[in-house]
Every structure is written in C-alpha cells, then in structure tokens.
CSV table of C-alpha atoms in Angstrom, one decimal:
chain,number,residue,atom,x,y,z
A,52,ALA,CA,6.2,13.7,8.2
A,53,GLN,CA,2.8,12.1,8.4
A,54,SER,CA,1.3,9.4,10.5
A,55,VAL,CA,-1.9,7.4,10.1
A,56,THR,CA,-3.9,5.8,12.9
A,57,GLN,CA,-6.5,3.2,12.3
A,58,LEU,CA,-8.4,3.0,15.5
A,59,ASP,CA,-9.7,-0.6,15.3
A,60,SER,CA,-7.4,-3.5,14.4
A,61,GLN,CA,-10.4,-5.9,14.0
A,62,VAL,CA,-14.0,-5.2,13.2
A,63,PRO,CA,-16.5,-8.1,13.1
A,64,VAL,CA,-19.8,-7.4,11.6
A,65,PHE,CA,-22.8,-9.4,10.5
A,66,GLU,CA,-23.7,-9.7,6.8
A,67,GLU,CA,-26.0,-6.9,5.6
A,68,ALA,CA,-25.1,-4.7,8.5
A,69,PRO,CA,-23.5,-1.3,8.1
A,70,VAL,CA,-19.8,-0.8,8.9
A,71,GLU,CA,-17.5,2.1,9.6
A,72,LEU,CA,-13.7,1.7,9.6
A,73,ARG,CA,-12.0,4.7,11.3
A,74,CYS,CA,-8.9,6.5,10.2
A,75,ASN,CA,-7.2,9.5,11.6
A,76,TYR,CA,-4.1,11.2,10.3
A,77,SER,CA,-1.5,13.6,11.4
A,78,SER,CA,0.5,15.8,9.0
A,79,SER,CA,2.2,19.2,9.0
A,80,VAL,CA,1.3,19.6,5.3
A,81,SER,CA,-1.7,19.0,3.1
A,82,VAL,CA,-2.2,15.4,2.1
A,83,TYR,CA,-4.0,13.2,-0.3
A,84,LEU,CA,-6.0,10.4,1.3
A,85,PHE,CA,-6.6,6.8,0.2
A,86,TRP,CA,-8.2,3.6,1.3
A,87,TYR,CA,-6.8,0.3,0.0
A,88,VAL,CA,-8.1,-3.3,0.5
A,89,GLN,CA,-6.0,-6.4,0.7
A,90,TYR,CA,-7.5,-9.9,0.2
A,91,PRO,CA,-5.5,-12.9,1.5
A,92,ASN,CA,-2.4,-13.6,-0.5
A,93,GLN,CA,-2.9,-10.6,-2.7
A,94,GLY,CA,-1.6,-7.2,-3.2
A,95,LEU,CA,-3.4,-3.9,-2.4
A,96,GLN,CA,-6.4,-2.7,-4.4
A,97,LEU,CA,-7.4,1.0,-4.3
A,98,LEU,CA,-10.9,1.4,-3.0
A,99,LEU,CA,-11.2,5.2,-3.1
A,100,LYS,CA,-9.2,8.4,-2.9
A,101,TYR,CA,-9.7,12.0,-1.7
A,102,LEU,CA,-7.8,14.5,-3.7
A,103,SER,CA,-9.8,17.7,-3.5
A,104,GLY,CA,-13.4,19.0,-3.9
A,105,SER,CA,-16.3,17.2,-2.3
A,106,THR,CA,-15.4,15.7,1.1
A,107,LEU,CA,-17.6,12.7,0.4
A,108,VAL,CA,-16.0,10.3,-2.0
A,109,LYS,CA,-17.4,7.2,-3.4
A,110,GLY,CA,-15.4,4.1,-4.4
A,111,ILE,CA,-15.7,0.7,-5.7
A,112,ASN,CA,-17.8,-2.1,-4.2
A,113,GLY,CA,-20.2,0.3,-2.5
A,114,PHE,CA,-17.7,1.9,-0.2
A,115,GLU,CA,-17.6,5.6,0.6
A,116,ALA,CA,-15.5,7.8,2.8
A,117,GLU,CA,-15.8,11.3,4.2
A,118,PHE,CA,-12.9,13.7,4.7
A,119,ASN,CA,-13.1,15.8,7.8
A,120,LYS,CA,-10.3,18.4,7.8
A,121,SER,CA,-11.0,19.7,11.3
A,122,GLN,CA,-10.9,16.3,12.8
A,123,THR,CA,-8.2,15.0,10.5
A,124,SER,CA,-10.3,11.9,9.8
A,125,PHE,CA,-11.1,9.9,6.7
A,126,HIS,CA,-13.5,7.2,7.9
A,127,LEU,CA,-14.6,4.4,5.5
A,128,ARG,CA,-18.2,3.3,5.4
A,129,LYS,CA,-20.5,0.8,3.7
A,130,PRO,CA,-24.2,0.6,4.4
A,131,SER,CA,-24.5,-3.1,3.9
A,132,VAL,CA,-21.6,-5.5,3.9
A,133,HIS,CA,-21.2,-8.9,2.2
A,134,ILE,CA,-19.2,-12.0,3.1
A,135,SER,CA,-16.9,-11.1,0.2
A,136,ASP,CA,-15.9,-7.8,1.9
A,137,THR,CA,-13.9,-9.8,4.5
A,138,ALA,CA,-10.4,-8.5,4.0
A,139,GLU,CA,-7.9,-6.1,5.5
A,140,TYR,CA,-8.3,-2.4,4.9
A,141,PHE,CA,-5.6,0.2,4.9
A,142,CYS,CA,-5.8,3.9,5.2
A,143,ALA,CA,-3.0,5.8,3.6
A,144,VAL,CA,-1.8,9.4,3.0
A,145,SER,CA,0.7,11.1,0.8
A,146,GLU,CA,2.0,14.7,0.7
A,147,ARG,CA,0.3,17.1,-1.7
A,148,SER,CA,3.5,19.0,-2.1
A,149,SER,CA,5.1,16.1,-4.0
A,150,GLY,CA,2.6,16.6,-6.8
A,151,SER,CA,2.0,12.9,-7.0
A,152,ALA,CA,1.4,10.0,-4.6
A,153,ARG,CA,5.0,8.9,-4.7
A,154,GLN,CA,5.3,7.8,-1.1
A,155,LEU,CA,2.4,6.4,0.8
A,156,THR,CA,2.3,6.3,4.5
A,157,PHE,CA,0.0,3.5,5.7
A,158,GLY,CA,-2.0,2.9,8.8
A,159,SER,CA,-1.6,-0.5,10.6
A,160,GLY,CA,-4.7,-1.9,9.0
A,161,THR,CA,-8.2,-3.0,10.0
A,162,GLN,CA,-9.3,-6.6,9.6
A,163,LEU,CA,-12.9,-6.6,8.6
A,164,THR,CA,-14.6,-9.9,9.2
A,165,VAL,CA,-18.2,-10.3,7.9
A,166,LEU,CA,-20.1,-13.0,9.7
A,167,PRO,CA,-23.0,-14.9,8.2
B,79,LYS,CA,-3.9,-4.1,-19.8
B,80,ALA,CA,-1.9,-6.6,-17.8
B,81,GLY,CA,-1.4,-5.6,-14.2
B,82,VAL,CA,1.7,-5.3,-12.1
B,83,THR,CA,3.6,-8.6,-12.0
B,84,GLN,CA,6.2,-9.7,-9.5
B,85,THR,CA,8.5,-12.6,-9.6
B,86,PRO,CA,9.1,-14.8,-7.9
B,87,ARG,CA,5.9,-15.1,-5.7
B,88,TYR,CA,7.6,-17.0,-3.0
B,89,LEU,CA,11.2,-17.2,-1.9
B,90,ILE,CA,13.1,-18.9,0.9
B,91,LYS,CA,16.7,-17.8,1.6
B,92,THR,CA,19.2,-18.4,4.4
B,93,ARG,CA,20.5,-15.6,6.7
B,94,GLY,CA,23.5,-13.9,5.1
B,95,GLN,CA,22.5,-14.6,1.5
B,96,GLN,CA,21.4,-12.0,-0.9
B,97,VAL,CA,18.2,-11.9,-2.9
B,98,THR,CA,16.8,-10.1,-6.0
B,99,LEU,CA,13.1,-9.4,-6.6
B,100,SER,CA,11.7,-8.3,-9.8
B,101,CYS,CA,8.7,-6.1,-10.7
B,102,SER,CA,7.2,-5.4,-14.1
B,103,PRO,CA,4.9,-2.3,-14.1
B,104,ILE,CA,1.8,-1.8,-16.1
B,105,SER,CA,2.6,-0.9,-19.6
B,106,GLY,CA,3.2,2.8,-20.0
B,107,HIS,CA,3.8,3.4,-16.3
B,108,ARG,CA,7.2,4.9,-15.6
B,109,SER,CA,7.2,5.0,-11.8
B,110,VAL,CA,7.8,1.9,-9.6
B,111,SER,CA,7.6,2.0,-5.8
B,112,TRP,CA,8.6,-0.8,-3.4
B,113,TYR,CA,7.0,-1.5,0.0
B,114,GLN,CA,7.8,-4.0,2.8
B,115,GLN,CA,4.9,-5.5,4.7
B,116,THR,CA,5.5,-7.3,8.0
B,117,PRO,CA,3.1,-8.1,10.8
B,118,GLY,CA,5.1,-6.0,13.3
B,119,GLN,CA,5.9,-2.9,11.2
B,120,GLY,CA,3.1,-2.9,8.8
B,121,LEU,CA,3.5,-1.4,5.3
B,122,GLN,CA,6.6,0.7,4.9
B,123,PHE,CA,7.9,2.6,1.9
B,124,LEU,CA,11.3,1.4,0.6
B,125,PHE,CA,12.0,3.5,-2.5
B,126,GLU,CA,10.6,4.8,-5.7
B,127,TYR,CA,12.1,4.9,-9.2
B,128,PHE,CA,11.1,7.0,-12.1
B,129,SER,CA,12.8,6.9,-15.5
B,130,GLU,CA,15.7,4.9,-14.1
B,131,THR,CA,16.4,7.3,-11.3
B,132,GLN,CA,15.7,6.9,-7.6
B,133,ARG,CA,13.3,9.7,-6.8
B,134,ASN,CA,12.4,8.9,-3.2
B,135,LYS,CA,13.8,6.7,-0.5
B,136,GLY,CA,12.4,5.4,2.8
B,137,ASN,CA,14.2,4.8,6.0
B,138,PHE,CA,15.8,1.4,5.4
B,139,PRO,CA,19.5,0.4,5.7
B,140,GLY,CA,21.8,0.4,2.7
B,141,ARG,CA,21.4,-3.4,2.4
B,142,PHE,CA,18.2,-2.6,0.5
B,143,SER,CA,18.8,-1.3,-2.9
B,144,GLY,CA,17.0,-1.1,-6.2
B,145,ARG,CA,17.3,-0.1,-9.8
B,146,GLN,CA,15.1,0.5,-12.8
B,147,PHE,CA,15.7,-0.4,-16.4
B,148,SER,CA,14.9,1.5,-19.5
B,149,ASN,CA,11.7,-0.6,-20.0
B,150,SER,CA,10.6,0.5,-16.5
B,151,ARG,CA,11.0,-2.9,-15.0
B,152,SER,CA,12.5,-2.7,-11.6
B,153,GLU,CA,14.6,-4.9,-9.3
B,154,MET,CA,15.1,-4.8,-5.6
B,155,ASN,CA,18.1,-6.3,-4.0
B,156,VAL,CA,18.6,-7.2,-0.3
B,157,SER,CA,22.1,-8.2,0.7
B,158,THR,CA,23.3,-10.0,3.8
B,159,LEU,CA,19.8,-11.1,4.7
B,160,GLU,CA,18.6,-11.1,8.3
B,161,LEU,CA,15.7,-13.0,9.8
B,162,GLY,CA,13.9,-9.7,10.2
B,163,ASP,CA,13.8,-9.2,6.4
B,164,SER,CA,11.2,-11.9,6.2
B,165,ALA,CA,8.2,-10.0,4.7
B,166,LEU,CA,5.9,-9.5,1.8
B,167,TYR,CA,7.5,-7.2,-0.6
B,168,LEU,CA,5.0,-5.2,-2.7
B,169,CYS,CA,5.7,-3.3,-5.9
B,170,ALA,CA,3.4,-0.6,-7.1
B,171,SER,CA,3.4,1.3,-10.4
B,172,SER,CA,2.0,4.6,-11.5
B,173,THR,CA,2.3,6.9,-14.5
B,174,GLY,CA,4.7,9.1,-12.4
B,175,GLN,CA,2.5,12.1,-12.5
B,176,GLY,CA,-0.7,10.2,-11.5
B,177,LEU,CA,-2.0,10.0,-8.0
B,178,GLU,CA,-2.9,6.3,-8.1
B,179,GLN,CA,-0.6,3.4,-7.4
B,180,TYR,CA,-1.4,0.0,-8.7
B,181,PHE,CA,0.0,-2.9,-6.6
B,182,GLY,CA,1.3,-6.3,-7.6
B,183,PRO,CA,0.6,-9.5,-5.7
B,184,GLY,CA,3.9,-9.3,-3.9
B,185,THR,CA,6.9,-11.6,-3.3
B,186,ARG,CA,6.8,-13.4,0.0
B,187,LEU,CA,10.4,-13.7,1.3
B,188,THR,CA,11.2,-16.1,4.1
B,189,VAL,CA,14.7,-15.9,5.7
B,190,THR,CA,15.7,-18.9,7.7
C-alpha cells in the first residue's frame, strides 16, 4: 500500500514570487508520481508526471518537480507564479507493478493562493 | 477530441434513495476509473473498469457498484444513500495501457 503526504494544506504567495509545494510518499514498491491541479468546480488536470529517467520533470504552465528517491519526495516548484495559478494541487502515486496508472493514491491537497 | 463528460453535473437525493451517475470517456479510451472526493477523506479510488470488466476496486462498501458498456461508457450506482455519500464523484479515462488519466468535471451529489 502507498500513502502520500502533502505537508502544507495552504500556501499563500505573492504574484511573481517562487513557490514550492511539498509532497512525500511512502510505498513498499516502486511507484509512478504525478501532480494534478484542480480549479474551482472543475475536475483534475495533469500537471506533470515522473515515470523514469531524469529526476527533474517539467510540466505545463511552467511547473516542474524533482523526484528524490532517498527522501521519497516529489516537490512541485514554479519560479514565478501568477494569479491564475490559484488552485488546489494534488500529489498522487500509483504502483509500477500494475503496468499502468490504474489506481491513484492522492495526497490531501495543497491550496495555493496567489496574492496580488 | 472531446474530453471526459459526466452527467448529471449536480444531483440532490434523499437518504435511502439510490442514484446512478454516468461517465463517457475520451474516444478510444477503454479504461474508466471512479473517485470520490470529500472534504474529510479527500480523493479516494472507487473502482476501475476496462473492456467491461472491473479490474480494480477500492475500499468502499458494496452499496457502491459500477459497470461499463461495450462503448466504454460507464455508470456508477450508489444504493441506500447515506448523508456521508455527499461528495464530488470524478470519473477518469485512460487508454488502459497508458499512464495518464484524464478527469471529467465531476458530479456533485448532495444527500439530504
């Protein structure tokens, strides 16, 4: 079984400032890692994913994340945020052994609020 | 390509009733997964269907069931509704072998 911990439930940040949203996971097997974003009254949109290879992955809207196997972390970063980045962000994992991301285990989410 | 569609978007039911939610995946996608999102429990996996067969199941009571049709459309049914079933129910589709899931906008169910 896996678990995902998002260390901050709310992150306020001023526009054009950098931001880091933290995610740690626990799993007895190898996992794939994902970050999703949810805007109000909408479903989830995939921001980026780590499957294998380079530990630094780039996603949409200028976001990037770094996989750290030794610390079992997958923190999300953006160098300069915009008002439009205000949303809830979810970190998720799925087992590699399944061969596909059939069952996602999500963290509790981080509400990012970008202030003018 | 059209995205994942879910109907209805909003639903109000009374405790003890049953409800059916519908999900139409992206064209060509054969896998449909369902998730429940609540403020208290967050996002939890319900089940996944692939080619009309339930391939994976989360830890939910038997009141929650689903099915998938030959055109990959899926329905989720909740019987004997409880107040705690009030949630946003999200459907996600994928190719079945792919590693990305594409989510619909969800159905917000309110049980009174």
